[in-house]
PDB file of N, CA and C in Angstrom:
ATOM      1  N   GLU N 892       6.991   5.690   8.404  1.00  0.00           N
ATOM      2  CA  GLU N 892       7.355   6.785   9.269  1.00  0.00           C
ATOM      3  C   GLU N 892       8.127   6.293  10.486  1.00  0.00           C
ATOM      4  N   ALA N 893       7.677   5.194  11.080  1.00  0.00           N
ATOM      5  CA  ALA N 893       8.326   4.678  12.279  1.00  0.00           C
ATOM      6  C   ALA N 893       9.777   4.287  12.010  1.00  0.00           C
ATOM      7  N   ARG N 894      10.072   3.911  10.790  1.00  0.00           N
ATOM      8  CA  ARG N 894      11.429   3.505  10.429  1.00  0.00           C
ATOM      9  C   ARG N 894      12.222   4.612   9.746  1.00  0.00           C
ATOM     10  N   SER N 895      11.630   5.776   9.672  1.00  0.00           N
ATOM     11  CA  SER N 895      12.278   6.946   9.044  1.00  0.00           C
ATOM     12  C   SER N 895      12.667   6.680   7.592  1.00  0.00           C
ATOM     13  N   ILE N 896      11.779   5.998   6.883  1.00  0.00           N
ATOM     14  CA  ILE N 896      11.992   5.730   5.464  1.00  0.00           C
ATOM     15  C   ILE N 896      11.037   6.631   4.686  1.00  0.00           C
ATOM     16  N   GLU N 897      11.568   7.369   3.761  1.00  0.00           N
ATOM     17  CA  GLU N 897      10.760   8.288   2.954  1.00  0.00           C
ATOM     18  C   GLU N 897       9.984   7.523   1.882  1.00  0.00           C
ATOM     19  N   ILE N 898       8.778   7.979   1.613  1.00  0.00           N
ATOM     20  CA  ILE N 898       7.952   7.336   0.581  1.00  0.00           C
ATOM     21  C   ILE N 898       8.638   7.413  -0.784  1.00  0.00           C
ATOM     22  N   LEU N 899       9.334   8.486  -1.053  1.00  0.00           N
ATOM     23  CA  LEU N 899      10.044   8.609  -2.324  1.00  0.00           C
ATOM     24  C   LEU N 899      11.093   7.511  -2.471  1.00  0.00           C
ATOM     25  N   ASP N 900      11.795   7.183  -1.396  1.00  0.00           N
ATOM     26  CA  ASP N 900      12.781   6.100  -1.431  1.00  0.00           C
ATOM     27  C   ASP N 900      12.102   4.755  -1.703  1.00  0.00           C
ATOM     28  N   ILE N 901      10.982   4.526  -1.043  1.00  0.00           N
ATOM     29  CA  ILE N 901      10.245   3.280  -1.251  1.00  0.00           C
ATOM     30  C   ILE N 901       9.772   3.197  -2.693  1.00  0.00           C
ATOM     31  N   SER N 902       9.285   4.295  -3.215  1.00  0.00           N
ATOM     32  CA  SER N 902       8.806   4.340  -4.594  1.00  0.00           C
ATOM     33  C   SER N 902       9.920   3.980  -5.572  1.00  0.00           C
ATOM     34  N   GLN N 903      11.075   4.544  -5.368  1.00  0.00           N
ATOM     35  CA  GLN N 903      12.199   4.284  -6.269  1.00  0.00           C
ATOM     36  C   GLN N 903      12.665   2.841  -6.197  1.00  0.00           C
ATOM     37  N   ARG N 904      12.650   2.259  -5.025  1.00  0.00           N
ATOM     38  CA  ARG N 904      13.133   0.881  -4.857  1.00  0.00           C
ATOM     39  C   ARG N 904      12.111  -0.178  -5.256  1.00  0.00           C
ATOM     40  N   THR N 905      10.826   0.119  -5.063  1.00  0.00           N
ATOM     41  CA  THR N 905       9.791  -0.875  -5.369  1.00  0.00           C
ATOM     42  C   THR N 905       9.178  -0.683  -6.748  1.00  0.00           C
ATOM     43  N   LYS N 906       9.439   0.471  -7.360  1.00  0.00           N
ATOM     44  CA  LYS N 906       8.864   0.821  -8.663  1.00  0.00           C
ATOM     45  C   LYS N 906       7.351   1.047  -8.591  1.00  0.00           C
ATOM     46  N   ILE N 907       6.841   1.317  -7.382  1.00  0.00           N
ATOM     47  CA  ILE N 907       5.443   1.700  -7.198  1.00  0.00           C
ATOM     48  C   ILE N 907       5.418   3.217  -7.240  1.00  0.00           C
ATOM     49  N   SER N 908       4.494   3.773  -7.994  1.00  0.00           N
ATOM     50  CA  SER N 908       4.476   5.227  -8.138  1.00  0.00           C
ATOM     51  C   SER N 908       4.277   5.924  -6.789  1.00  0.00           C
ATOM     52  N   PHE N 909       4.878   7.082  -6.680  1.00  0.00           N
ATOM     53  CA  PHE N 909       4.764   7.874  -5.465  1.00  0.00           C
ATOM     54  C   PHE N 909       3.302   8.154  -5.142  1.00  0.00           C
ATOM     55  N   SER N 910       2.510   8.476  -6.164  1.00  0.00           N
ATOM     56  CA  SER N 910       1.099   8.803  -5.923  1.00  0.00           C
ATOM     57  C   SER N 910       0.322   7.611  -5.370  1.00  0.00           C
ATOM     58  N   HIS N 911       0.634   6.403  -5.842  1.00  0.00           N
ATOM     59  CA  HIS N 911      -0.038   5.222  -5.299  1.00  0.00           C
ATOM     60  C   HIS N 911       0.392   4.969  -3.858  1.00  0.00           C
ATOM     61  N   LEU N 912       1.678   5.122  -3.571  1.00  0.00           N
ATOM     62  CA  LEU N 912       2.141   4.929  -2.200  1.00  0.00           C
ATOM     63  C   LEU N 912       1.535   5.965  -1.260  1.00  0.00           C
ATOM     64  N   ARG N 913       1.415   7.187  -1.724  1.00  0.00           N
ATOM     65  CA  ARG N 913       0.813   8.243  -0.906  1.00  0.00           C
ATOM     66  C   ARG N 913      -0.660   7.912  -0.648  1.00  0.00           C
ATOM     67  N   ALA N 914      -1.365   7.414  -1.660  1.00  0.00           N
ATOM     68  CA  ALA N 914      -2.773   7.031  -1.490  1.00  0.00           C
ATOM     69  C   ALA N 914      -2.897   5.882  -0.483  1.00  0.00           C
ATOM     70  N   LEU N 915      -1.961   4.925  -0.538  1.00  0.00           N
ATOM     71  CA  LEU N 915      -1.961   3.831   0.439  1.00  0.00           C
ATOM     72  C   LEU N 915      -1.748   4.379   1.848  1.00  0.00           C
ATOM     73  N   ALA N 916      -0.750   5.220   2.005  1.00  0.00           N
ATOM     74  CA  ALA N 916      -0.417   5.763   3.325  1.00  0.00           C
ATOM     75  C   ALA N 916      -1.534   6.615   3.899  1.00  0.00           C
ATOM     76  N   ASP N 917      -2.218   7.335   3.032  1.00  0.00           N
ATOM     77  CA  ASP N 917      -3.292   8.232   3.475  1.00  0.00           C
ATOM     78  C   ASP N 917      -4.666   7.566   3.477  1.00  0.00           C
ATOM     79  N   ALA N 918      -4.723   6.297   3.065  1.00  0.00           N
ATOM     80  CA  ALA N 918      -5.994   5.554   2.972  1.00  0.00           C
ATOM     81  C   ALA N 918      -7.023   6.316   2.149  1.00  0.00           C
ATOM     82  N   ARG N 919      -6.585   6.819   1.010  1.00  0.00           N
ATOM     83  CA  ARG N 919      -7.510   7.497   0.082  1.00  0.00           C
ATOM     84  C   ARG N 919      -8.091   6.421  -0.833  1.00  0.00           C
ATOM     85  N   TRP N 920      -9.149   5.820  -0.363  1.00  0.00           N
ATOM     86  CA  TRP N 920      -9.725   4.645  -1.008  1.00  0.00           C
ATOM     87  C   TRP N 920     -10.138   4.896  -2.450  1.00  0.00           C
ATOM     88  N   ALA N 921     -10.702   6.040  -2.738  1.00  0.00           N
ATOM     89  CA  ALA N 921     -11.210   6.325  -4.080  1.00  0.00           C
ATOM     90  C   ALA N 921     -10.095   6.421  -5.117  1.00  0.00           C
ATOM     91  N   THR N 922      -8.889   6.706  -4.696  1.00  0.00           N
ATOM     92  CA  THR N 922      -7.788   6.877  -5.657  1.00  0.00           C
ATOM     93  C   THR N 922      -6.908   5.637  -5.788  1.00  0.00           C
ATOM     94  N   LEU N 923      -7.218   4.610  -5.028  1.00  0.00           N
ATOM     95  CA  LEU N 923      -6.420   3.386  -5.120  1.00  0.00           C
ATOM     96  C   LEU N 923      -6.764   2.629  -6.398  1.00  0.00           C
ATOM     97  N   PRO N 924      -5.807   1.870  -6.915  1.00  0.00           N
ATOM     98  CA  PRO N 924      -6.053   1.118  -8.152  1.00  0.00           C
ATOM     99  C   PRO N 924      -6.980  -0.071  -7.914  1.00  0.00           C
ATOM    100  N   ALA N 925      -7.297  -0.770  -8.982  1.00  0.00           N
ATOM    101  CA  ALA N 925      -8.132  -1.973  -8.911  1.00  0.00           C
ATOM    102  C   ALA N 925      -7.515  -2.971  -7.922  1.00  0.00           C
ATOM    103  N   PRO N 926      -8.343  -3.792  -7.276  1.00  0.00           N
ATOM    104  CA  PRO N 926      -7.850  -4.718  -6.252  1.00  0.00           C
ATOM    105  C   PRO N 926      -6.660  -5.586  -6.670  1.00  0.00           C
ATOM    106  N   VAL N 927      -6.633  -6.062  -7.885  1.00  0.00           N
ATOM    107  CA  VAL N 927      -5.520  -6.923  -8.307  1.00  0.00           C
ATOM    108  C   VAL N 927      -4.200  -6.150  -8.278  1.00  0.00           C
ATOM    109  N   TYR N 928      -4.210  -4.903  -8.687  1.00  0.00           N
ATOM    110  CA  TYR N 928      -3.007  -4.076  -8.648  1.00  0.00           C
ATOM    111  C   TYR N 928      -2.679  -3.667  -7.215  1.00  0.00           C
ATOM    112  N   LEU N 929      -3.710  -3.346  -6.464  1.00  0.00           N
ATOM    113  CA  LEU N 929      -3.523  -2.954  -5.071  1.00  0.00           C
ATOM    114  C   LEU N 929      -2.835  -4.069  -4.292  1.00  0.00           C
ATOM    115  N   ARG N 930      -3.282  -5.287  -4.487  1.00  0.00           N
ATOM    116  CA  ARG N 930      -2.680  -6.433  -3.797  1.00  0.00           C
ATOM    117  C   ARG N 930      -1.193  -6.549  -4.148  1.00  0.00           C
ATOM    118  N   GLY N 931      -0.863  -6.395  -5.407  1.00  0.00           N
ATOM    119  CA  GLY N 931       0.544  -6.458  -5.826  1.00  0.00           C
ATOM    120  C   GLY N 931       1.374  -5.358  -5.189  1.00  0.00           C
ATOM    121  N   PHE N 932       0.817  -4.160  -5.125  1.00  0.00           N
ATOM    122  CA  PHE N 932       1.518  -3.045  -4.480  1.00  0.00           C
ATOM    123  C   PHE N 932       1.750  -3.338  -3.001  1.00  0.00           C
ATOM    124  N   LEU N 933       0.726  -3.870  -2.346  1.00  0.00           N
ATOM    125  CA  LEU N 933       0.840  -4.170  -0.923  1.00  0.00           C
ATOM    126  C   LEU N 933       1.901  -5.230  -0.653  1.00  0.00           C
ATOM    127  N   VAL N 934       1.969  -6.231  -1.514  1.00  0.00           N
ATOM    128  CA  VAL N 934       2.983  -7.279  -1.362  1.00  0.00           C
ATOM    129  C   VAL N 934       4.384  -6.673  -1.454  1.00  0.00           C
ATOM    130  N   GLU N 935       4.610  -5.858  -2.475  1.00  0.00           N
ATOM    131  CA  GLU N 935       5.929  -5.246  -2.637  1.00  0.00           C
ATOM    132  C   GLU N 935       6.253  -4.296  -1.491  1.00  0.00           C
ATOM    133  N   TYR N 936       5.287  -3.510  -1.078  1.00  0.00           N
ATOM    134  CA  TYR N 936       5.456  -2.553   0.012  1.00  0.00           C
ATOM    135  C   TYR N 936       5.820  -3.296   1.302  1.00  0.00           C
ATOM    136  N   ALA N 937       5.063  -4.351   1.627  1.00  0.00           N
ATOM    137  CA  ALA N 937       5.310  -5.134   2.840  1.00  0.00           C
ATOM    138  C   ALA N 937       6.672  -5.819   2.780  1.00  0.00           C
ATOM    139  N   ARG N 938       7.026  -6.375   1.635  1.00  0.00           N
ATOM    140  CA  ARG N 938       8.342  -7.011   1.501  1.00  0.00           C
ATOM    141  C   ARG N 938       9.457  -6.016   1.742  1.00  0.00           C
ATOM    142  N   TYR N 939       9.319  -4.844   1.143  1.00  0.00           N
ATOM    143  CA  TYR N 939      10.350  -3.820   1.307  1.00  0.00           C
ATOM    144  C   TYR N 939      10.519  -3.440   2.774  1.00  0.00           C
ATOM    145  N   LEU N 940       9.408  -3.329   3.494  1.00  0.00           N
ATOM    146  CA  LEU N 940       9.452  -2.947   4.908  1.00  0.00           C
ATOM    147  C   LEU N 940       9.689  -4.139   5.832  1.00  0.00           C
ATOM    148  N   ARG N 941       9.818  -5.325   5.233  1.00  0.00           N
ATOM    149  CA  ARG N 941      10.039  -6.567   5.982  1.00  0.00           C
ATOM    150  C   ARG N 941       8.926  -6.821   6.997  1.00  0.00           C
ATOM    151  N   LEU N 942       7.697  -6.671   6.507  1.00  0.00           N
ATOM    152  CA  LEU N 942       6.509  -6.944   7.312  1.00  0.00           C
ATOM    153  C   LEU N 942       5.912  -8.269   6.868  1.00  0.00           C
ATOM    154  N   ASP N 943       4.981  -8.800   7.645  1.00  0.00           N
ATOM    155  CA  ASP N 943       4.274 -10.030   7.292  1.00  0.00           C
ATOM    156  C   ASP N 943       3.369  -9.732   6.101  1.00  0.00           C
ATOM    157  N   VAL N 944       3.736 -10.240   4.943  1.00  0.00           N
ATOM    158  CA  VAL N 944       3.021  -9.943   3.697  1.00  0.00           C
ATOM    159  C   VAL N 944       1.562 -10.377   3.778  1.00  0.00           C
ATOM    160  N   GLY N 945       1.321 -11.565   4.280  1.00  0.00           N
ATOM    161  CA  GLY N 945      -0.046 -12.071   4.380  1.00  0.00           C
ATOM    162  C   GLY N 945      -0.919 -11.202   5.270  1.00  0.00           C
ATOM    163  N   GLN N 946      -0.383 -10.827   6.415  1.00  0.00           N
ATOM    164  CA  GLN N 946      -1.143  -9.999   7.357  1.00  0.00           C
ATOM    165  C   GLN N 946      -1.423  -8.623   6.768  1.00  0.00           C
ATOM    166  N   VAL N 947      -0.424  -8.015   6.156  1.00  0.00           N
ATOM    167  CA  VAL N 947      -0.596  -6.679   5.567  1.00  0.00           C
ATOM    168  C   VAL N 947      -1.652  -6.710   4.470  1.00  0.00           C
ATOM    169  N   THR N 948      -1.553  -7.674   3.563  1.00  0.00           N
ATOM    170  CA  THR N 948      -2.504  -7.715   2.447  1.00  0.00           C
ATOM    171  C   THR N 948      -3.915  -8.025   2.932  1.00  0.00           C
ATOM    172  N   ARG N 949      -4.066  -8.982   3.837  1.00  0.00           N
ATOM    173  CA  ARG N 949      -5.410  -9.318   4.356  1.00  0.00           C
ATOM    174  C   ARG N 949      -6.053  -8.110   5.028  1.00  0.00           C
ATOM    175  N   THR N 950      -5.315  -7.481   5.903  1.00  0.00           N
ATOM    176  CA  THR N 950      -5.850  -6.356   6.665  1.00  0.00           C
ATOM    177  C   THR N 950      -6.208  -5.184   5.769  1.00  0.00           C
ATOM    178  N   PHE N 951      -5.275  -4.799   4.904  1.00  0.00           N
ATOM    179  CA  PHE N 951      -5.512  -3.622   4.072  1.00  0.00           C
ATOM    180  C   PHE N 951      -6.585  -3.882   3.026  1.00  0.00           C
ATOM    181  N   MET N 952      -6.578  -5.068   2.417  1.00  0.00           N
ATOM    182  CA  MET N 952      -7.595  -5.380   1.412  1.00  0.00           C
ATOM    183  C   MET N 952      -8.987  -5.400   2.045  1.00  0.00           C
ATOM    184  N   ALA N 953      -9.106  -5.895   3.269  1.00  0.00           N
ATOM    185  CA  ALA N 953     -10.399  -5.897   3.956  1.00  0.00           C
ATOM    186  C   ALA N 953     -10.859  -4.464   4.222  1.00  0.00           C
ATOM    187  N   ARG N 954      -9.947  -3.610   4.657  1.00  0.00           N
ATOM    188  CA  ARG N 954     -10.291  -2.200   4.894  1.00  0.00           C
ATOM    189  C   ARG N 954     -10.710  -1.521   3.594  1.00  0.00           C
ATOM    190  N   ALA N 955      -9.977  -1.790   2.517  1.00  0.00           N
ATOM    191  CA  ALA N 955     -10.297  -1.182   1.232  1.00  0.00           C
ATOM    192  C   ALA N 955     -11.664  -1.647   0.744  1.00  0.00           C
ATOM    193  N   GLN N 956     -11.961  -2.932   0.910  1.00  0.00           N
ATOM    194  CA  GLN N 956     -13.258  -3.455   0.463  1.00  0.00           C
ATOM    195  C   GLN N 956     -14.404  -2.829   1.246  1.00  0.00           C
ATOM    196  N   ARG N 957     -14.244  -2.716   2.558  1.00  0.00           N
ATOM    197  CA  ARG N 957     -15.294  -2.081   3.375  1.00  0.00           C
ATOM    198  C   ARG N 957     -15.505  -0.631   2.963  1.00  0.00           C
ATOM    199  N   ALA N 958     -14.414   0.078   2.717  1.00  0.00           N
ATOM    200  CA  ALA N 958     -14.512   1.487   2.327  1.00  0.00           C
ATOM    201  C   ALA N 958     -15.191   1.631   0.971  1.00  0.00           C
ATOM    202  N   ARG N 959     -14.879   0.748   0.036  1.00  0.00           N
ATOM    203  CA  ARG N 959     -15.477   0.821  -1.300  1.00  0.00           C
ATOM    204  C   ARG N 959     -16.954   0.466  -1.262  1.00  0.00           C
ATOM    205  N   GLN N 960     -17.357  -0.419  -0.355  1.00  0.00           N
ATOM    206  CA  GLN N 960     -18.766  -0.780  -0.242  1.00  0.00           C
ATOM    207  C   GLN N 960     -19.593   0.395   0.285  1.00  0.00           C
ATOM    208  N   LYS N 961     -18.971   1.237   1.097  1.00  0.00           N
ATOM    209  CA  LYS N 961     -19.661   2.391   1.656  1.00  0.00           C
ATOM    210  C   LYS N 961     -19.873   3.484   0.621  1.00  0.00           C
ATOM    211  N   GLU N 962     -19.074   3.478  -0.434  1.00  0.00           N
ATOM    212  CA  GLU N 962     -19.164   4.536  -1.454  1.00  0.00           C
ATOM    213  C   GLU N 962     -20.395   4.398  -2.307  1.00  0.00           C
TER     214      GLU N 962
END
């Protein structure tokens, strides 16, 4: 959002489904894929946005794990 990039554009360029990207953006933990797939999506998403891949994956995976433990 801060860069005015539409999720649909990211989906088309990264080949990550729109629904998965929307779940990532909305932090809908229950609808996210298995951790191995989630990590791959995060890497591609971070690369596309030119973010620190390691920081993005560590932070988001930790949040996802905490959320899944609460379920």
